[in-house]
XYZ file of C-alpha atoms in Angstrom:
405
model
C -25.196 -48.811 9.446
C -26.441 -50.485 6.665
C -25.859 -49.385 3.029
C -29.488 -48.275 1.546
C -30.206 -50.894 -1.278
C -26.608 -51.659 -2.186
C -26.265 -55.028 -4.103
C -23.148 -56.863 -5.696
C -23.278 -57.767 -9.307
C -24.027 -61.594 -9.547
C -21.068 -62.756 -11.011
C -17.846 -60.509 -10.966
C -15.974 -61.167 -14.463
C -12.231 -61.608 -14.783
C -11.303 -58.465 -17.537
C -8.910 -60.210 -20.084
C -5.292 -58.492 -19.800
C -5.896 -57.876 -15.942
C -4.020 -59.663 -13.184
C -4.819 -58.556 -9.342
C -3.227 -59.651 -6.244
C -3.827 -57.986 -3.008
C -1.807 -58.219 0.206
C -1.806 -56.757 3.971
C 0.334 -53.839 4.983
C -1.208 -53.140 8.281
C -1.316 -49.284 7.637
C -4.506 -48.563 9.894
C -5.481 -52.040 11.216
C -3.728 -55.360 11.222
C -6.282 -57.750 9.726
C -7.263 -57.348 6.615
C -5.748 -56.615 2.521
C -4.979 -53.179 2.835
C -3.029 -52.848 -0.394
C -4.537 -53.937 -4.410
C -2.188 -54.232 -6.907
C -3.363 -54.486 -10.526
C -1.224 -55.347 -13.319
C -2.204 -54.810 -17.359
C -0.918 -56.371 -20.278
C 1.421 -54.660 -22.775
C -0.835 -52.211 -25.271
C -3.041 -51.433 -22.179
C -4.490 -48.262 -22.615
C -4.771 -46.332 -19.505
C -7.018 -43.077 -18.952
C -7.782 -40.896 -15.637
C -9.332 -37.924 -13.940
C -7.651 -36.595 -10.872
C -8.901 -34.608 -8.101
C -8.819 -30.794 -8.250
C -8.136 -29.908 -4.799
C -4.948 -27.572 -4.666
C -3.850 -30.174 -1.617
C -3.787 -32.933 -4.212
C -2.037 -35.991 -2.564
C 1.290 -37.258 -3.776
C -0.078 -40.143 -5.325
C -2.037 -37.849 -7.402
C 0.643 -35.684 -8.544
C 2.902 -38.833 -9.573
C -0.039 -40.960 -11.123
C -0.851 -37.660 -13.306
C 2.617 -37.921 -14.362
C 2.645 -41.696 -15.058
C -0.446 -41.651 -16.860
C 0.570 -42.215 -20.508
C 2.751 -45.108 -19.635
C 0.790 -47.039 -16.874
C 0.635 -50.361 -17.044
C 0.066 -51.033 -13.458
C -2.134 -49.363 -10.807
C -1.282 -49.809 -6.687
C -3.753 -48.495 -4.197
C -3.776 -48.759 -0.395
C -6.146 -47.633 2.145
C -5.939 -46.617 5.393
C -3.138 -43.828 4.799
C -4.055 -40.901 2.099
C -0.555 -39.735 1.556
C -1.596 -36.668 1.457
C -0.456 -33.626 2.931
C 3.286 -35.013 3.519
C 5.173 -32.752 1.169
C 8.380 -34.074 0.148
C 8.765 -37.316 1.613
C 5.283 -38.311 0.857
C 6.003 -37.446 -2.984
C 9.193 -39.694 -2.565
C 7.392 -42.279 -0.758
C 5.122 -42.659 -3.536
C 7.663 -42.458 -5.883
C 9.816 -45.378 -3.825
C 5.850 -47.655 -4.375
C 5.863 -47.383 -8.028
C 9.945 -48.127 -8.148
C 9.353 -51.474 -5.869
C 5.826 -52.851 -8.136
C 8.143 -51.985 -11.327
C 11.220 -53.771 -9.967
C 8.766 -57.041 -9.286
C 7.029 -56.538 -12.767
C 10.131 -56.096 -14.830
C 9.055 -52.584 -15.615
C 10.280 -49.026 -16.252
C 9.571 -47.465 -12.817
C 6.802 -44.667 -15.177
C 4.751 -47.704 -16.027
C 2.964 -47.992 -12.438
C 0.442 -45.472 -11.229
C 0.276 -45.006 -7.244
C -3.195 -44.782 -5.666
C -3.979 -43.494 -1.878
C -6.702 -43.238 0.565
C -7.657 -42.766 4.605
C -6.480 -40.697 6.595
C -4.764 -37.231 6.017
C -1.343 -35.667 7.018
C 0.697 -39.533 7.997
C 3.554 -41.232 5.945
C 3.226 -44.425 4.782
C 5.329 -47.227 6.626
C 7.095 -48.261 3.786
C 9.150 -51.142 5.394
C 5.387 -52.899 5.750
C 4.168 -51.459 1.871
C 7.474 -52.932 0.338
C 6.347 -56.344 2.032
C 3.427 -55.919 0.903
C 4.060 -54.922 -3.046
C 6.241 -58.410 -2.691
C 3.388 -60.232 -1.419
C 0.541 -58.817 -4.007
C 2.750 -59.633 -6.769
C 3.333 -62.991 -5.916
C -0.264 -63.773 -5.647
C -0.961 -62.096 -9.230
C -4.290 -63.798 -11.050
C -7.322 -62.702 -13.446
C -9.644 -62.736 -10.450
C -9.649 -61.166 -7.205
C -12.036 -58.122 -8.150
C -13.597 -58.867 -4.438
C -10.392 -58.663 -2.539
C -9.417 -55.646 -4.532
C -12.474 -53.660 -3.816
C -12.611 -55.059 -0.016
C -9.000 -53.932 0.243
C -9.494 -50.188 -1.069
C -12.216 -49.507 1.511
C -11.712 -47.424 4.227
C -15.298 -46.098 6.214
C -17.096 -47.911 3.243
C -19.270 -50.769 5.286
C -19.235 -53.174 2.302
C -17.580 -53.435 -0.879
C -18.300 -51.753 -4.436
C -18.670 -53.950 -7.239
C -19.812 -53.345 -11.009
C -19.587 -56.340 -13.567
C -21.176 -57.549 -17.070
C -20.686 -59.242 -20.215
C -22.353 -57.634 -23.337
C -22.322 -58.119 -26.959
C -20.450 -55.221 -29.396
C -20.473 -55.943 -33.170
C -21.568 -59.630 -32.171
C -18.182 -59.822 -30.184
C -18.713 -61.009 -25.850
C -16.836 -58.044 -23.612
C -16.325 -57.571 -19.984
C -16.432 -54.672 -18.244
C -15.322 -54.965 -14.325
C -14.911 -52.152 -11.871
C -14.733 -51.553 -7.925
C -14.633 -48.260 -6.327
C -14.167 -46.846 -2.125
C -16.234 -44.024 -1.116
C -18.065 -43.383 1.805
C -17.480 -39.726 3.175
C -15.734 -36.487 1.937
C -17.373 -36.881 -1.453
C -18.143 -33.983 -3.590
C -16.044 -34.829 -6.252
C -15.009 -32.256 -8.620
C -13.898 -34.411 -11.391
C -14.304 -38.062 -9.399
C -15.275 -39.298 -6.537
C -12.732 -41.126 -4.378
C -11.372 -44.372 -6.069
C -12.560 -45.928 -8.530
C -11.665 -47.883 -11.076
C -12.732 -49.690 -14.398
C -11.165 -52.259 -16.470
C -12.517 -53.742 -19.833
C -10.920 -55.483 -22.641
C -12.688 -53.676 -24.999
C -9.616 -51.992 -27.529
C -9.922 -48.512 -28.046
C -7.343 -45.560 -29.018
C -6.341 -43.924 -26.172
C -7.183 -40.215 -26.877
C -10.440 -41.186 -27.775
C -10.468 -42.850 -24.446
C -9.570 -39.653 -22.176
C -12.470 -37.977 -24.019
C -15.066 -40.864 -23.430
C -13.669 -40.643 -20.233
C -14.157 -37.091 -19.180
C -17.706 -37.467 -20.702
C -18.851 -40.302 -18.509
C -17.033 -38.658 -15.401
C -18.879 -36.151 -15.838
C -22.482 -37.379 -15.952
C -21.684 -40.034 -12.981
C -18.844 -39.826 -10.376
C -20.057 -35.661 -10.468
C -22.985 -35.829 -10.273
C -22.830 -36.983 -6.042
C -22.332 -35.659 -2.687
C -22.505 -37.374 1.029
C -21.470 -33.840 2.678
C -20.164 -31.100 0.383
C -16.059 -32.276 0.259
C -13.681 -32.670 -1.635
C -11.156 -35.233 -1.524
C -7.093 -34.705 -1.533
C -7.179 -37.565 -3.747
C -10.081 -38.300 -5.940
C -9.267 -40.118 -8.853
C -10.754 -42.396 -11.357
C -9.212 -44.615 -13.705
C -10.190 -46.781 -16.978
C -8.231 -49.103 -18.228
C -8.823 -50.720 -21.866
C -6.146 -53.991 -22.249
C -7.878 -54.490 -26.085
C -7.324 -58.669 -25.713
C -10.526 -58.959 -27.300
C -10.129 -59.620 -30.885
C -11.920 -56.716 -33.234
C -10.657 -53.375 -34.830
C -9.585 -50.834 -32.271
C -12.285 -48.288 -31.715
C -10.400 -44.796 -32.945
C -12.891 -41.975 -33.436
C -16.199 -41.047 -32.268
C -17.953 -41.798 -35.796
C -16.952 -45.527 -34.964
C -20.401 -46.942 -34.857
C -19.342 -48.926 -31.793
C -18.116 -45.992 -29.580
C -21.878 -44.679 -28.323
C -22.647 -48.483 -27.640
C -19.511 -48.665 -25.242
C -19.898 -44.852 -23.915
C -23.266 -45.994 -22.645
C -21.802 -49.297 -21.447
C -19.496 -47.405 -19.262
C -21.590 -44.717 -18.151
C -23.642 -47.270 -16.779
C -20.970 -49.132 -15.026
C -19.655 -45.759 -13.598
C -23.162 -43.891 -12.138
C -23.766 -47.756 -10.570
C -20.519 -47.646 -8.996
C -21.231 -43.770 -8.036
C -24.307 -44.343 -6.597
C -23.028 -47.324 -4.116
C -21.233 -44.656 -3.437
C -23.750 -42.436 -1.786
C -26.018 -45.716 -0.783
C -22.819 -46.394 1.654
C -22.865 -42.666 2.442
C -21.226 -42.368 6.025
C -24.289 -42.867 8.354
C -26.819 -42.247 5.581
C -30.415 -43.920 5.932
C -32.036 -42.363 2.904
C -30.933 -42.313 -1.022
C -32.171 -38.971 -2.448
C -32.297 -37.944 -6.162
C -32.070 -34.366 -6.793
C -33.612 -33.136 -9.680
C -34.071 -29.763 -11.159
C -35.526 -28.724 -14.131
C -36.660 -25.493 -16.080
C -33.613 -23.972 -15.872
C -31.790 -21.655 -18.391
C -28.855 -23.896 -19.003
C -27.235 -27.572 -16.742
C -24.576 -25.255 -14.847
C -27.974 -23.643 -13.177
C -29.733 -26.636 -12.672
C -26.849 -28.302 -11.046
C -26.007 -24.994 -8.925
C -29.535 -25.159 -7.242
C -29.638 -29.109 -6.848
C -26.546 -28.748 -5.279
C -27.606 -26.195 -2.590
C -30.515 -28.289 -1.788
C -28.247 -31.535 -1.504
C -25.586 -29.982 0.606
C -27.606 -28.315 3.055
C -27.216 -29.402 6.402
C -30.768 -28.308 7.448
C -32.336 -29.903 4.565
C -30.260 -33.103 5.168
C -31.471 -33.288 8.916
C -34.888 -32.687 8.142
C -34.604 -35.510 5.621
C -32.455 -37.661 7.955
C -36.014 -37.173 10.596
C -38.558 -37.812 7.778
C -39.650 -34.069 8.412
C -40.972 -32.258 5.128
C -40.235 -28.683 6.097
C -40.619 -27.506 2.993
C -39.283 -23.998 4.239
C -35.731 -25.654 4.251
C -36.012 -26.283 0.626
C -37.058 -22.398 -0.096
C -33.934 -21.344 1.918
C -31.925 -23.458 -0.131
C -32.753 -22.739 -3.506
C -32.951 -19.365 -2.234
C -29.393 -19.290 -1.877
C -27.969 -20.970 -4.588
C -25.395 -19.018 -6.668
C -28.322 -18.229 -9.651
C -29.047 -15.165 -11.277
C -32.474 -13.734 -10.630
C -34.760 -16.844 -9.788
C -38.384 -15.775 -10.341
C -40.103 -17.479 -6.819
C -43.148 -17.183 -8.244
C -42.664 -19.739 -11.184
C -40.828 -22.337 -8.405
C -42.511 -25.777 -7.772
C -41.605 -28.312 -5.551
C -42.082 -32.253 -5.165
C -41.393 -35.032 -3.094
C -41.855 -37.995 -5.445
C -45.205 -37.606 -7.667
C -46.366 -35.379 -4.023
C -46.932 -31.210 -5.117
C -45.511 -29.571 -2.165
C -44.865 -25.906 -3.623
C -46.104 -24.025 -6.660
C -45.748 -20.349 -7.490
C -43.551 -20.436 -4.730
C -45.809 -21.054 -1.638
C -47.487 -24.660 -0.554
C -49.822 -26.174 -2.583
C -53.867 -26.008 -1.762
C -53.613 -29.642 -2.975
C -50.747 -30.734 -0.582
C -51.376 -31.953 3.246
C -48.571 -33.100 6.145
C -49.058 -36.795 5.625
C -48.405 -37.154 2.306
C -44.728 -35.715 2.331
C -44.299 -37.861 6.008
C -45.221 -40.785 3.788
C -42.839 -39.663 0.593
C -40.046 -39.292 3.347
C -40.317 -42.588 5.435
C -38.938 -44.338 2.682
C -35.394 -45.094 2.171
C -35.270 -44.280 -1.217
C -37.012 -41.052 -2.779
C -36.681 -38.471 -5.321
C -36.815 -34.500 -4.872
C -38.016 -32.309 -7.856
C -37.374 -28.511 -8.285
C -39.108 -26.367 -11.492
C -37.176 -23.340 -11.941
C -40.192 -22.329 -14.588
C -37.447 -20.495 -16.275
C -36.002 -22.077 -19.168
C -35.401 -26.054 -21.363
C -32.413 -27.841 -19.247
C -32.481 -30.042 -16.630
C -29.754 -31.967 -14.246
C -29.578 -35.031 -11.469
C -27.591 -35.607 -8.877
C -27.836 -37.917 -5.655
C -27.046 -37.529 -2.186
C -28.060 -38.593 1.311
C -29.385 -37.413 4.341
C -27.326 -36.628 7.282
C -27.443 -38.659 10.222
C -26.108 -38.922 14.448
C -23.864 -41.708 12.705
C -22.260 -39.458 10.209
C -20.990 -37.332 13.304
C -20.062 -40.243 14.865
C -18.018 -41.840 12.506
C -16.332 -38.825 11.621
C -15.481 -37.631 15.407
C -14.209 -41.293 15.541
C -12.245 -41.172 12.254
C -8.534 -41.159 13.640
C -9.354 -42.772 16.961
């Protein structure tokens, strides 16, 4: 499989305030980092969003909790933690209380992160190695390793990193994420995880936070799912010397809002251009309706669709698929009649049946590419929404029959 269009950011730039180490714990597989540890300076601020599933993984539960004082974040793949009731909440309890005892800090300060595969404990003889290891190999760089050792299905790292200039002052903004499969998020997708040294007041963080969230990490799906233990994480160590950004009138805090949204719907959208199996990016984009909870409701039901997503995965533009779908999406009252469809700048539908204008071949063409947008008009009303998704492939099966074995 190859990952549709997915690039790595030139150069990957150290975030002042942020050490990384990384180290292997052989949880699944024996040969590679398995286990990131990141590590922020005192003043750090530290802001979330956690998954909503009501089988939330330990590590969710005791990050949550840890939030406030965080000054460290430790994430391995290959185990999710999730599902083990009791011992898996001490287990990830017993990872926070071995980084802390190497750090020299209050056991509170260190948030635990977890992903692969469901319903297993974690060996912890191997993770305690392991925290020792990654915390003896602590430096500014290793963004690379990090993201290589968070991935679990992912077929290549995610990487998002610039410099830019705020009130004539340089700032970095670094992130990585893992996500391949079981995305849906409701809140996040996955892992991911920003750091910049930008300083900003932490309250006013959680908000810019939610906000961005919002119009990136939910705004994809591979295949409808939520994960046990979605979570994504900003971190803002403030080493770079200007005021501290502390309310929203702060002419500075739309210029870094956008700078982050951008970082976070890049990293979300390597997220569904490493879909498991995918072969096609699709933007989903629906417009005319009466308000965004509609327009997302509808583009949703198209994107999670498993007979639009096959038809898609073979290039074919049965355009009936895409009736059925909007057709069932949880909306009050659509009016068919006022419905058009297109496949790029391609009029498929309009007043809810094809198009006089529209033949075969021009949807095959739209659809052979790898990369391609779908439009809806609801005809109804001013708002719009986007979201992004993939088709659905013989590989996603695959890899997901395979994903224990």
């Amino acid at each position: 499989a190859v990952a549709i269009n997915l690039s790595l950011p030139e150069a990957v730039h150290p975030v002042a305030g942020v050490r990384i180490g990384t180290a292997c714990a052989g949880i699944k597989q024996s040969s590679r980092d398995d286990l990131a540890l990141f590590v922020f300076d005192p003043g750090t601020q530290i802001a979330g969003v956690y998954t909503q599933s009501h089988f939330a993984a330990a590590p969710v539960l005791v990050a949550k909790e840890n939030e406030k004082s965080s000054l460290s974040w430790i994430v391995n793949s290959g185990n999710a933690n999730a599902a083990t009731g009791y011992r898996g909440e001490t287990d990830a309890r017993k990872t926070c209380q071995l980084v802390a005892e190497r750090l020299s800090l209050p056991n509170n300060s260190v948030q635990p992160f977890s992903t692969g595969v469901i319903g297993e404990f974690l060996p912890m003889s191997r993770v305690a190695e392991a925290v020792a290891e990654a915390s003896s190999r602590l430096t500014p760089g290793e963004w690379e390793r990090a993201a290589t050792a968070i991935m679990t299905t992912d077929t290549r790292p995610k990487i998002v990193s610039s410099q830019v200039k705020i009130a004539g002052q340089l700032v970095t903004i670094t992130g990585v994420a893992k996500g391949s499969g079981m995305i849906k998020p409701d809140m996040a997708t996955m892992l991911a995880f920003i750091a910049s040294d930008i300083p900003i007041e932490r309250t006013l963080l959680k908000e810019l936070l939610t906000e961005i969230c919002d119009k990136s990490f939910n705004r994809i799906t591979v295949d409808g799912d939520t994960s046990t233990n979605d979570c994504f994480m900003l971190a803002c160590t403030g080493v770079v010397n200007m005021p501290v950004i502390s309310s929203q009138d702060d002419p500075r805090y739309d210029q870094v809002k956008d700078i982050f949204l951008d970082h976070a719907k890049e990293l979300a959208q390597s997220i569904v251009r490493d879909g498991e199996g995918a072969s096609k990016f699709i933007s989903i984009s629906v417009e005319g309706g009466v308000n965004e909870e509609e327009c997302l409701a509808v583009a949703y039901s198209v994107a999670e669709s498993p007979l639009v997503k096959t038809a898609l995965f073979a290039g074919d533009p049965n355009w009936g698929r895409f009736c059925m779908a909007i057709g069932k999406a949880p909306v009050d009252q659509i009016d068919v009649n006022l419905v058009e469809l297109w496949l790029d700048d391609v009029l498929v539908a309009k007043r809810g049946m094809l198009s006089s204008s529209y033949s075969e071949d021009q949807g095959v063409k739209v659809l052979a590419k790898d990369e391609f947008s779908v439009r809806i008009c609801l005809g109804r009303g001013e708002s719009s929404a986007e979201i992004w998704t993939t088709d659905l492939s013989y590989d996603y099966i695959k890899i997901n029959a395979e994903y224990r074995t």
